[in-house]
Amino acid sequence: MPAASTTLRVLAASAIASLSVTGCQALDDTGVALGRADLVNDLTARMDRALERTWAADYQLSGGRTASIAQTEEPLRSSYTWPDGKITVTQEAVTRCTSAAGRTSCTVSPPVLTAGRPSVIVYGEARKHGLVTPPAVIRLLTEAALDPEATIEQSDTTLAGHHATCVNVTRAGDRFGACVTSEGVLGSFTGTLDGKPAEVTLSRYTDTVESAAFDVPAGAGVVDRRTATS
């Protein structure tokens, strides 16, 4: 089993185990505890499984900006593009691109061999730039489910033509909302991540991915650090 998937499943399983114990200790809250466990497990399992599939999604960010995610299971690769950067991970290389003053430069590094999916590296890099990622949302949901003082309200909606399950969470004075589509793709998020306001909404989803999604941006300057030097 891929390392990334194992980690996410352990988080969800821990939430369920802890909530079940809480329910036994406070019988009046049993229904609430088990309801939270089921809801968190369902949403995290959806996003976990999506890390192993082929799909592409476009997102609307705050201020009219956009971002996109693409990944394929055969060949194994993934990419995250945002207004001023992009990271692509394949079995051949890790390519990081940045844009500034109308110019884009990319650095190609040797591949990173891990037991997990390429999306692990992609999402880690994206979060450094303040972008919302599925693992970050999974962690917030799990923490909220484990907090007996948190309020979690469920609803349903349609985003980019796809059904999504949504939760509105109030915890220690903070609030966030998140939606996950039936396919396991993050549908929306509004709240705070790492102390900064964050907002993202799915605008397009497809289970087919064009190879161009993993190319360097047109006109970008490229430095390939994979070339061996003597």
XYZ file of C-alpha atoms in Angstrom:
230
model
C 0.000 0.000 0.000
C 1.415 3.458 -0.826
C 2.835 5.364 2.125
C 0.633 8.403 1.516
C -2.560 6.369 1.478
C -1.507 4.510 4.613
C -0.921 7.773 6.487
C -4.292 9.214 5.537
C -6.131 6.023 6.400
C -4.418 5.889 9.798
C -5.624 9.437 10.496
C -9.205 8.496 9.683
C -9.006 5.243 11.647
C -7.616 7.075 14.675
C -10.506 9.520 14.538
C -13.049 6.713 14.475
C -11.398 4.833 17.341
C -11.180 7.927 19.532
C -14.718 9.005 18.788
C -16.089 5.560 19.565
C -14.385 5.641 22.973
C -15.789 9.111 23.622
C -19.254 7.823 22.790
C -18.945 5.024 25.330
C -17.852 7.411 28.069
C -20.669 9.880 27.404
C -23.741 7.939 26.372
C -25.737 11.081 25.593
C -23.213 11.934 22.890
C -23.002 8.471 21.348
C -25.056 9.361 18.299
C -23.078 12.548 17.679
C -19.728 10.771 18.082
C -20.562 7.926 15.746
C -22.075 10.365 13.246
C -18.880 12.390 13.201
C -16.769 9.247 12.821
C -18.804 8.018 9.873
C -18.774 11.409 8.167
C -15.041 11.996 8.603
C -14.223 8.454 7.521
C -16.328 8.817 4.376
C -14.826 12.143 3.314
C -11.220 11.204 4.082
C -11.584 7.823 2.384
C -12.916 9.524 -0.751
C -9.951 11.899 -0.938
C -7.525 9.113 -0.083
C -8.747 6.921 -2.948
C -8.624 9.857 -5.359
C -4.852 10.091 -4.801
C -4.535 6.810 -6.684
C -6.672 7.676 -9.718
C -6.437 9.596 -12.985
C -8.151 12.991 -12.993
C -7.719 16.705 -13.563
C -9.395 19.626 -11.840
C -9.431 23.393 -12.217
C -10.057 25.701 -9.267
C -11.083 29.287 -8.717
C -9.067 31.043 -6.024
C -9.733 34.303 -4.234
C -9.083 37.479 -6.198
C -9.976 35.876 -9.529
C -6.878 33.685 -9.591
C -6.919 30.056 -10.743
C -5.109 26.791 -10.018
C -5.204 23.269 -11.385
C -4.330 19.725 -10.358
C -3.648 16.799 -12.699
C -2.546 13.258 -12.070
C -2.434 9.906 -13.870
C -1.902 6.409 -12.559
C -0.380 5.094 -15.800
C 2.182 6.515 -16.235
C 2.491 7.596 -12.625
C 2.722 11.401 -12.451
C 1.081 14.453 -10.926
C 1.150 18.237 -11.269
C -0.121 21.313 -9.415
C -0.249 24.680 -11.181
C -0.951 28.035 -9.492
C -0.690 31.685 -10.633
C 3.031 32.083 -10.043
C 4.316 28.541 -10.112
C 4.021 24.864 -10.947
C 5.434 21.562 -9.761
C 5.355 18.348 -11.754
C 6.485 14.981 -10.447
C 7.060 11.992 -12.726
C 9.166 8.858 -12.578
C 11.815 10.711 -14.599
C 12.055 14.059 -12.799
C 10.752 16.666 -10.391
C 10.181 19.969 -12.197
C 9.619 23.195 -10.263
C 8.649 26.383 -12.094
C 8.263 29.948 -10.868
C 6.924 33.025 -12.666
C 7.902 36.621 -11.938
C 7.835 39.843 -13.954
C 6.328 38.036 -16.921
C 9.086 35.416 -17.089
C 8.939 31.739 -16.127
C 11.933 29.646 -15.119
C 11.951 25.926 -14.392
C 14.418 23.663 -12.638
C 14.416 19.955 -13.450
C 15.776 17.736 -10.657
C 16.351 13.988 -10.441
C 13.254 11.953 -9.534
C 12.440 11.346 -5.893
C 11.906 7.659 -5.281
C 9.325 7.034 -2.566
C 6.819 4.357 -1.693
C 4.004 6.889 -2.008
C 2.301 8.636 -4.896
C 3.877 11.635 -6.683
C 1.022 13.705 -5.283
C 2.682 13.569 -1.850
C 5.533 15.764 -3.101
C 3.185 17.915 -5.187
C 0.836 18.694 -2.312
C 3.725 19.332 0.063
C 5.172 21.901 -2.330
C 1.770 23.493 -2.975
C 1.105 23.968 0.732
C 4.381 25.907 1.073
C 2.794 28.483 -1.225
C -0.358 28.740 0.878
C -2.521 26.637 -1.432
C -5.321 24.377 -0.214
C -4.519 20.679 -0.619
C -6.586 17.528 0.088
C -4.224 16.293 2.861
C -4.526 19.668 4.638
C -8.330 19.423 4.564
C -8.212 15.808 5.769
C -6.147 16.880 8.759
C -8.517 19.735 9.644
C -11.549 17.437 9.441
C -9.899 14.806 11.607
C -8.884 17.353 14.251
C -12.398 18.775 14.313
C -13.980 15.346 14.632
C -11.766 14.583 17.623
C -12.750 17.835 19.362
C -15.906 17.269 21.465
C -16.518 21.038 21.522
C -16.539 21.354 17.729
C -19.753 21.695 15.758
C -19.918 19.882 12.411
C -22.893 20.466 10.134
C -23.397 18.452 6.949
C -25.059 19.490 3.687
C -25.009 18.573 0.003
C -24.434 20.626 -3.132
C -23.350 20.429 -6.767
C -20.004 21.828 -7.896
C -18.889 21.895 -11.541
C -21.734 19.498 -12.267
C -20.671 16.961 -9.622
C -22.430 16.029 -6.400
C -20.506 16.957 -3.264
C -20.872 16.402 0.465
C -20.113 19.513 2.501
C -19.345 20.257 6.127
C -19.355 23.543 8.027
C -17.142 23.334 11.084
C -17.002 25.637 14.106
C -14.140 24.954 16.482
C -12.639 27.136 19.213
C -14.083 30.251 17.625
C -12.769 29.380 14.172
C -14.896 28.330 11.224
C -14.209 26.547 7.966
C -16.260 24.900 5.269
C -15.225 22.096 2.925
C -16.896 20.049 0.203
C -15.747 16.742 -1.288
C -17.198 15.361 -4.515
C -18.398 11.793 -4.943
C -15.207 11.169 -6.934
C -13.093 12.153 -3.921
C -11.904 15.465 -5.326
C -11.801 18.544 -3.106
C -14.799 20.577 -4.224
C -14.318 23.694 -2.125
C -12.728 25.111 0.987
C -13.206 28.377 2.830
C -11.352 29.059 6.045
C -7.873 29.494 7.457
C -4.789 27.410 6.729
C -1.508 27.986 8.532
C -2.897 31.230 9.928
C -3.856 32.673 6.536
C -7.283 33.004 4.864
C -7.760 30.433 2.094
C -10.510 29.898 -0.442
C -10.853 27.513 -3.378
C -13.802 26.306 -5.495
C -13.855 23.553 -8.106
C -14.683 24.911 -11.573
C -13.945 21.867 -13.759
C -13.334 18.155 -13.251
C -12.502 15.401 -15.714
C -11.271 11.822 -15.427
C -9.163 12.189 -18.578
C -5.887 14.100 -18.554
C -3.986 15.618 -21.465
C -0.240 14.978 -21.468
C 0.348 18.728 -21.859
C -0.705 19.129 -18.226
C 2.730 17.824 -17.242
C 4.777 19.947 -19.664
C 6.784 22.998 -18.636
C 4.995 26.293 -19.434
C 5.498 27.566 -22.972
C 8.491 29.896 -23.272
C 9.928 28.961 -19.887
C 13.665 28.897 -19.308
C 14.745 25.429 -18.197
C 17.741 24.338 -16.134
C 18.155 20.552 -16.119
C 20.096 19.421 -13.074
C 19.793 15.753 -13.981
C 22.679 15.983 -16.431
C 25.752 14.296 -15.021
C 28.854 16.455 -14.863
C 32.395 15.189 -14.751
